[in-house]
Amino acid sequence: MVTQKKKISILVPCYNEQDVFGIMIDRLNKLAESDEMKNYKMEFLLINDGSRDKTLTLMQEEAEKNSRVSYIDLARNYGKEIAMMAGIDNVKADAMVIIDADLQDPPELIPQMIKLWEEGYDDVYARRVSRKGETWLKKWTSKKYYQVLQKSTNVPIQKDTGDFRLLDKKCIEALQQLREQNRNMKALFSWIGFKKKEIEYERDARAAGSTKWKYSKLVGLALDGITSFTTAPLRFATWFGAILSFFAFVFAIIFAVRTLIYGNPVAGWTSTFVAITVIGGIQLLTIGILGEYIGRIFVESKRRPLYYIEQTHYCK
Ligand code: UDP
Ligand code: MG
């Protein structure tokens, strides 16, 4: 009996990646044709996340001559998190590797991931030990973010990992069930659990083209990560409010007693002013925290589909 080759699908979300597209396909082809991969059937599942350049045309041309290429063309630009989800929903493979189009994650690591997967790990993720071509500010904020996130939740979070990882079918099926709109895939990978294994790598600089992230977008993603993971900020608001109310109560009594004993000279407007601004500030902060959560409840409650697909092509 001939045993069927296991199928590995490489998921590549692409947004305006025409500059790097050719290099990326070359690297993936080289990998697929290498000796290490000859016992596997490889698919490149490319997601066009509403690119405004020639990315889609390049995908279509490639699919015509390359039997490994599948693509999903989304109706607009939904962002990387949703683009990945479109791939996760539609993949049919024994395992899937998620990789950036810009080759910052070296595809040459994939055989090593597959080896660990064959040993029984379900989620083999790559931790970057260096990040070339990124500013110190980006590195620092990312480090702090992971620290805060880890402190505020019981779910273990993988530090310095991106989305570059191999996922077993089990993980894919688990992820397919998570339909929330505010997605932070890193948070979800941790949340689903399963047997995880870390490998280390050097993160390269982008091979071509420019980064698609703006700082404002990263802040949004970070907030999504925190709010979808933990309600600790709400707890913080409660505690802060409780402690302040306690002191306010004590002061009220002290001041009342003092007024009764010494009368009420018109002094101390400074302390009043300070108290009002401090408490006002804290109230705004806590209302803001509540707002972050309520806004997300609002978005989730609409129960909209995560994305729409314009056209697809699946390789045989
Ligand atoms: N990406 C996407 N949709 C977007 C933004 C980015 O599919 O709206 C893809 C992009 O094509 C790339 C990956 O996500 O394959 C990572 O993007 P980028 O390299 O710009 O991010 P960085 O590496 O700077 O964090
Ligand atoms: Mg990149």
Short mmCIF file of C-alpha atoms and ligand atoms in Angstrom, two decimals:
data_model
loop_
_atom_site.label_atom_id
_atom_site.label_comp_id
_atom_site.label_asym_id
_atom_site.label_seq_id
_atom_site.Cartn_x
_atom_site.Cartn_y
_atom_site.Cartn_z
CA MET A 1 0.00 0.00 0.00
CA VAL A 2 1.29 3.42 -0.88
CA THR A 3 1.04 5.78 2.04
CA GLN A 4 -0.01 9.25 1.06
CA LYS A 5 2.47 12.04 1.63
CA LYS A 6 1.61 14.39 4.45
CA LYS A 7 0.56 17.80 3.25
CA ILE A 8 2.19 20.93 4.62
CA SER A 9 0.65 24.24 3.75
CA ILE A 10 2.65 27.47 3.93
CA LEU A 11 0.35 30.37 4.73
CA VAL A 12 1.60 33.74 3.49
CA PRO A 13 -0.49 36.87 4.13
CA CYS A 14 0.41 39.46 1.50
CA TYR A 15 -0.43 43.14 1.43
CA ASN A 16 1.23 45.22 -1.30
CA GLU A 17 4.13 42.80 -1.58
CA GLN A 18 4.90 43.05 -5.31
CA ASP A 19 8.54 43.97 -4.63
CA VAL A 20 9.28 40.88 -2.62
CA PHE A 21 6.85 38.45 -4.25
CA GLY A 22 9.30 36.90 -6.74
CA ILE A 23 12.06 36.46 -4.18
CA MET A 24 9.61 34.89 -1.77
CA ILE A 25 8.28 32.35 -4.27
CA ASP A 26 11.87 31.46 -5.27
CA ARG A 27 12.84 30.80 -1.66
CA LEU A 28 9.73 28.70 -1.04
CA ASN A 29 10.22 26.73 -4.26
CA LYS A 30 13.79 26.02 -3.34
CA LEU A 31 12.61 24.75 0.02
CA ALA A 32 9.88 22.58 -1.48
CA GLU A 33 12.35 21.00 -3.88
CA SER A 34 14.99 20.35 -1.25
CA ASP A 35 15.80 16.84 -0.09
CA GLU A 36 14.43 17.45 3.37
CA MET A 37 10.98 18.12 1.97
CA LYS A 38 10.72 15.36 -0.58
CA ASN A 39 8.51 13.22 1.63
CA TYR A 40 5.92 15.95 1.97
CA LYS A 41 3.39 17.51 -0.32
CA MET A 42 3.77 21.26 -0.15
CA GLU A 43 1.20 23.95 -0.78
CA PHE A 44 1.80 27.70 -0.77
CA LEU A 45 -1.43 29.29 0.40
CA LEU A 46 -1.14 32.97 -0.47
CA ILE A 47 -3.65 35.42 0.92
CA ASN A 48 -4.09 38.67 -0.94
CA ASP A 49 -5.20 41.08 1.76
CA GLY A 50 -6.65 43.74 -0.54
CA SER A 51 -3.34 44.80 -2.06
CA ARG A 52 -3.45 47.90 -4.20
CA ASP A 53 -0.38 46.98 -6.24
CA LYS A 54 0.28 44.06 -8.59
CA THR A 55 0.39 41.37 -5.86
CA LEU A 56 -2.83 39.66 -7.03
CA THR A 57 -1.76 39.57 -10.67
CA LEU A 58 1.57 38.06 -9.63
CA MET A 59 -0.27 35.40 -7.60
CA GLN A 60 -2.52 34.53 -10.53
CA GLU A 61 0.39 34.28 -12.94
CA GLU A 62 2.34 32.13 -10.51
CA ALA A 63 -0.64 29.83 -9.89
CA GLU A 64 -0.89 29.11 -13.61
CA LYS A 65 2.60 27.70 -13.85
CA ASN A 66 3.23 26.53 -10.29
CA SER A 67 1.15 23.59 -9.10
CA ARG A 68 1.95 24.31 -5.45
CA VAL A 69 0.32 27.72 -5.41
CA SER A 70 -3.16 28.36 -4.02
CA TYR A 71 -4.50 31.79 -3.34
CA ILE A 72 -7.38 33.50 -1.60
CA ASP A 73 -8.21 37.01 -2.69
CA LEU A 74 -9.98 38.96 0.05
CA ALA A 75 -12.58 41.62 -0.71
CA ARG A 76 -10.50 44.39 0.85
CA ASN A 77 -7.60 45.00 3.22
CA TYR A 78 -8.65 43.51 6.56
CA GLY A 79 -5.25 43.49 8.28
CA LYS A 80 -2.82 40.66 8.81
CA GLU A 81 -4.72 39.03 11.68
CA ILE A 82 -7.85 38.53 9.59
CA ALA A 83 -5.85 37.59 6.49
CA MET A 84 -4.26 34.78 8.51
CA MET A 85 -7.68 33.68 9.69
CA ALA A 86 -8.91 33.42 6.10
CA GLY A 87 -6.01 31.04 5.50
CA ILE A 88 -6.62 29.07 8.68
CA ASP A 89 -10.30 28.65 7.80
CA ASN A 90 -9.66 27.36 4.31
CA VAL A 91 -6.54 25.27 4.67
CA LYS A 92 -6.69 21.53 4.15
CA ALA A 93 -3.40 20.11 5.33
CA ASP A 94 -1.83 18.02 8.05
CA ALA A 95 0.13 21.01 9.28
CA MET A 96 0.45 24.64 8.41
CA VAL A 97 3.33 27.09 8.66
CA ILE A 98 2.57 30.81 8.89
CA ILE A 99 5.25 33.03 7.43
CA ASP A 100 5.61 36.70 6.46
CA ALA A 101 5.90 37.53 2.79
CA ASP A 102 8.92 39.77 3.36
CA LEU A 103 11.23 36.86 4.27
CA GLN A 104 12.00 38.28 7.70
CA ASP A 105 11.29 34.76 8.86
CA PRO A 106 13.68 32.42 7.04
CA PRO A 107 11.78 29.58 5.30
CA GLU A 108 14.90 27.44 5.77
CA LEU A 109 13.77 26.87 9.37
CA ILE A 110 10.68 25.01 8.23
CA PRO A 111 12.30 21.54 7.96
CA GLN A 112 13.44 21.90 11.57
CA MET A 113 9.89 22.79 12.59
CA ILE A 114 8.53 19.80 10.72
CA LYS A 115 10.98 17.51 12.45
CA LEU A 116 9.74 18.65 15.86
CA TRP A 117 6.17 18.30 14.68
CA GLU A 118 6.86 14.71 13.69
CA GLU A 119 8.21 14.20 17.21
CA GLY A 120 4.79 15.09 18.53
CA TYR A 121 4.69 18.83 19.09
CA ASP A 122 1.56 20.64 17.92
CA ASP A 123 2.76 24.23 17.83
CA VAL A 124 6.40 24.81 16.96
CA TYR A 125 7.07 28.53 17.20
CA ALA A 126 10.17 30.50 16.37
CA ARG A 127 11.58 32.91 18.93
CA ARG A 128 13.72 35.68 17.54
CA VAL A 129 17.02 36.23 19.27
CA SER A 130 17.85 39.28 17.19
CA ARG A 131 15.83 41.69 15.14
CA LYS A 132 17.78 43.26 12.33
CA GLY A 133 16.52 46.40 10.68
CA GLU A 134 14.16 47.39 13.47
CA THR A 135 14.43 50.51 15.59
CA TRP A 136 15.37 50.28 19.27
CA LEU A 137 12.03 51.90 20.10
CA LYS A 138 10.11 49.10 18.41
CA LYS A 139 12.21 46.48 20.18
CA TRP A 140 11.81 48.17 23.55
CA THR A 141 8.05 48.66 23.32
CA SER A 142 7.59 45.10 22.20
CA LYS A 143 9.61 43.83 25.18
CA LYS A 144 7.67 45.93 27.69
CA TYR A 145 4.38 44.90 26.13
CA TYR A 146 5.09 41.22 26.60
CA GLN A 147 6.10 41.83 30.21
CA VAL A 148 2.87 43.66 31.03
CA LEU A 149 0.75 41.11 29.20
CA GLN A 150 2.38 38.20 31.00
CA LYS A 151 1.96 39.80 34.43
CA SER A 152 -1.76 40.33 33.89
CA THR A 153 -2.79 36.85 32.83
CA ASN A 154 -2.49 33.20 33.79
CA VAL A 155 -2.04 32.01 30.22
CA PRO A 156 1.67 31.59 29.46
CA ILE A 157 2.71 33.95 26.68
CA GLN A 158 5.62 33.33 24.38
CA LYS A 159 8.08 36.18 24.43
CA ASP A 160 9.66 37.56 21.28
CA THR A 161 7.63 35.38 19.00
CA GLY A 162 5.72 36.54 16.00
CA ASP A 163 3.32 34.57 13.93
CA PHE A 164 6.08 32.45 12.38
CA ARG A 165 5.16 28.95 13.50
CA LEU A 166 4.04 25.50 12.50
CA LEU A 167 0.59 24.45 13.61
CA ASP A 168 -0.78 20.94 13.70
CA LYS A 169 -4.25 20.20 12.33
CA LYS A 170 -5.47 20.11 15.95
CA CYS A 171 -4.43 23.74 16.46
CA ILE A 172 -5.90 24.77 13.11
CA GLU A 173 -9.24 23.25 14.05
CA ALA A 174 -9.13 24.96 17.44
CA LEU A 175 -8.37 28.34 15.88
CA GLN A 176 -11.21 27.93 13.39
CA GLN A 177 -13.64 28.00 16.29
CA LEU A 178 -12.46 31.34 17.61
CA ARG A 179 -14.55 33.90 15.78
CA GLU A 180 -13.88 37.11 17.69
CA GLN A 181 -13.46 40.30 15.68
CA ASN A 182 -10.72 41.84 17.81
CA ARG A 183 -8.05 39.36 17.13
CA ASN A 184 -4.54 39.14 18.30
CA MET A 185 -3.28 35.89 16.92
CA LYS A 186 -0.35 35.70 19.32
CA ALA A 187 -2.82 35.78 22.19
CA LEU A 188 -4.99 33.13 20.56
CA PHE A 189 -2.07 30.80 19.85
CA SER A 190 -1.24 30.87 23.55
CA TRP A 191 -4.84 30.57 24.63
CA ILE A 192 -5.66 27.39 22.70
CA GLY A 193 -2.87 25.49 24.43
CA PHE A 194 -1.55 22.18 22.99
CA LYS A 195 2.03 20.97 23.04
CA LYS A 196 4.33 23.84 22.24
CA LYS A 197 7.99 23.87 21.32
CA GLU A 198 10.33 26.78 20.83
CA ILE A 199 13.13 27.15 18.32
CA GLU A 200 15.38 30.18 18.06
CA TYR A 201 16.31 32.22 15.03
CA GLU A 202 17.76 35.50 13.89
CA ARG A 203 15.13 37.77 12.47
CA ASP A 204 16.34 39.24 9.19
CA ALA A 205 15.56 42.64 7.83
CA ARG A 206 12.86 42.88 5.19
CA ALA A 207 14.06 41.47 1.83
CA ALA A 208 12.31 44.21 -0.17
CA GLY A 209 9.41 46.65 0.05
CA SER A 210 8.49 48.51 3.22
CA THR A 211 6.76 47.66 6.48
CA LYS A 212 2.99 47.83 6.48
CA TRP A 213 2.68 48.66 10.14
CA LYS A 214 2.18 52.08 11.58
CA TYR A 215 2.76 52.76 15.25
CA SER A 216 -0.90 53.64 15.78
CA LYS A 217 -1.85 50.25 14.36
CA LEU A 218 0.57 48.51 16.71
CA VAL A 219 -0.95 50.29 19.71
CA GLY A 220 -4.37 49.07 18.58
CA LEU A 221 -3.07 45.53 18.26
CA ALA A 222 -1.45 45.73 21.70
CA LEU A 223 -4.73 46.90 23.24
CA ASP A 224 -6.58 44.08 21.50
CA GLY A 225 -4.06 41.68 22.96
CA ILE A 226 -4.62 42.92 26.47
CA THR A 227 -8.38 43.27 26.37
CA SER A 228 -8.94 39.91 24.70
CA PHE A 229 -6.72 38.17 27.18
CA THR A 230 -7.50 39.66 30.54
CA THR A 231 -9.93 41.77 32.48
CA ALA A 232 -7.15 42.77 34.90
CA PRO A 233 -7.35 46.48 33.89
CA LEU A 234 -10.98 46.50 35.00
CA ARG A 235 -9.95 45.03 38.34
CA PHE A 236 -7.26 47.69 38.58
CA ALA A 237 -9.89 50.38 38.05
CA THR A 238 -12.02 48.88 40.81
CA TRP A 239 -9.16 48.73 43.29
CA PHE A 240 -7.96 52.20 42.48
CA GLY A 241 -11.46 53.58 42.89
CA ALA A 242 -11.97 51.72 46.18
CA ILE A 243 -8.71 52.95 47.71
CA LEU A 244 -9.35 56.54 46.65
CA SER A 245 -12.91 56.47 47.98
CA PHE A 246 -11.62 55.22 51.30
CA PHE A 247 -9.16 58.10 51.63
CA ALA A 248 -11.77 60.58 50.44
CA PHE A 249 -14.08 59.34 53.21
CA VAL A 250 -11.38 59.63 55.88
CA PHE A 251 -10.47 63.13 54.75
CA ALA A 252 -14.12 64.15 54.70
CA ILE A 253 -14.42 63.21 58.37
CA ILE A 254 -11.17 64.95 59.31
CA PHE A 255 -12.18 68.13 57.50
CA ALA A 256 -15.67 68.09 58.96
CA VAL A 257 -14.32 67.74 62.48
CA ARG A 258 -11.74 70.45 61.86
CA THR A 259 -14.37 72.85 60.54
CA LEU A 260 -16.54 72.22 63.58
CA ILE A 261 -13.66 72.94 65.96
CA TYR A 262 -11.78 75.76 64.21
CA GLY A 263 -14.49 77.30 62.03
CA ASN A 264 -14.09 77.76 58.31
CA PRO A 265 -11.42 80.24 57.19
CA VAL A 266 -11.32 80.52 53.38
CA ALA A 267 -8.06 78.74 52.83
CA GLY A 268 -6.94 75.56 51.12
CA TRP A 269 -8.38 76.13 47.68
CA THR A 270 -5.13 74.62 46.36
CA SER A 271 -5.80 71.29 48.01
CA THR A 272 -9.37 71.35 46.73
CA PHE A 273 -8.18 72.06 43.23
CA VAL A 274 -5.59 69.30 43.39
CA ALA A 275 -8.10 66.82 44.74
CA ILE A 276 -10.60 67.63 41.98
CA THR A 277 -8.08 67.30 39.19
CA VAL A 278 -6.55 64.11 40.54
CA ILE A 279 -9.88 62.42 41.06
CA GLY A 280 -11.18 63.76 37.77
CA GLY A 281 -8.17 62.32 36.00
CA ILE A 282 -8.58 58.93 37.60
CA GLN A 283 -12.25 58.87 36.74
CA LEU A 284 -11.51 59.62 33.12
CA LEU A 285 -8.87 56.89 33.09
CA THR A 286 -11.20 54.28 34.50
CA ILE A 287 -14.02 55.32 32.20
CA GLY A 288 -11.54 54.98 29.37
CA ILE A 289 -10.69 51.44 30.47
CA LEU A 290 -14.38 50.57 30.62
CA GLY A 291 -14.79 52.12 27.19
CA GLU A 292 -12.11 49.90 25.71
CA TYR A 293 -14.01 46.83 26.81
CA ILE A 294 -17.48 48.18 25.97
CA GLY A 295 -16.30 49.16 22.50
CA ARG A 296 -15.17 45.60 21.95
CA ILE A 297 -18.46 44.20 23.23
CA PHE A 298 -20.19 46.48 20.71
CA VAL A 299 -18.08 45.20 17.85
CA GLU A 300 -18.48 41.56 18.86
CA SER A 301 -22.23 41.86 19.39
CA LYS A 302 -22.75 42.60 15.70
CA ARG A 303 -21.56 39.10 14.89
CA ARG A 304 -20.35 40.03 11.46
CA PRO A 305 -18.37 37.58 9.39
CA LEU A 306 -14.65 38.20 9.72
CA TYR A 307 -13.99 38.68 6.01
CA TYR A 308 -15.36 38.22 2.53
CA ILE A 309 -13.59 36.39 -0.25
CA GLU A 310 -13.51 37.76 -3.78
CA GLN A 311 -12.01 34.71 -5.50
CA THR A 312 -9.99 31.61 -4.73
CA HIS A 313 -7.79 29.14 -6.48
CA TYR A 314 -6.73 25.89 -4.83
CA CYS A 315 -3.96 23.72 -6.14
CA LYS A 316 -4.67 20.05 -6.75
N1 UDP B 1 0.18 42.14 6.05
C1 UDP B 1 -1.14 41.85 5.67
N2 UDP B 1 -2.10 42.80 5.83
C2 UDP B 1 -1.83 44.04 6.36
C3 UDP B 1 -0.50 44.31 6.77
C4 UDP B 1 0.47 43.35 6.60
O1 UDP B 1 -1.42 40.74 5.19
O2 UDP B 1 -2.74 44.85 6.46
C5 UDP B 1 1.24 41.13 5.87
C6 UDP B 1 2.44 41.59 5.06
O3 UDP B 1 2.23 41.45 3.68
C7 UDP B 1 3.54 40.69 5.58
C8 UDP B 1 3.15 40.47 7.03
O4 UDP B 1 1.77 40.80 7.13
O5 UDP B 1 3.54 39.44 4.93
C9 UDP B 1 3.97 41.32 7.99
O6 UDP B 1 3.92 42.66 7.58
P1 UDP B 1 5.15 43.65 7.73
O7 UDP B 1 6.40 42.99 7.24
O8 UDP B 1 4.76 44.91 7.03
O9 UDP B 1 5.20 43.85 9.30
P2 UDP B 1 6.51 43.90 10.23
O10 UDP B 1 7.39 42.75 9.83
O11 UDP B 1 7.13 45.21 9.96
O12 UDP B 1 5.97 43.75 11.62
MG MG B 2 8.12 42.42 8.07
#
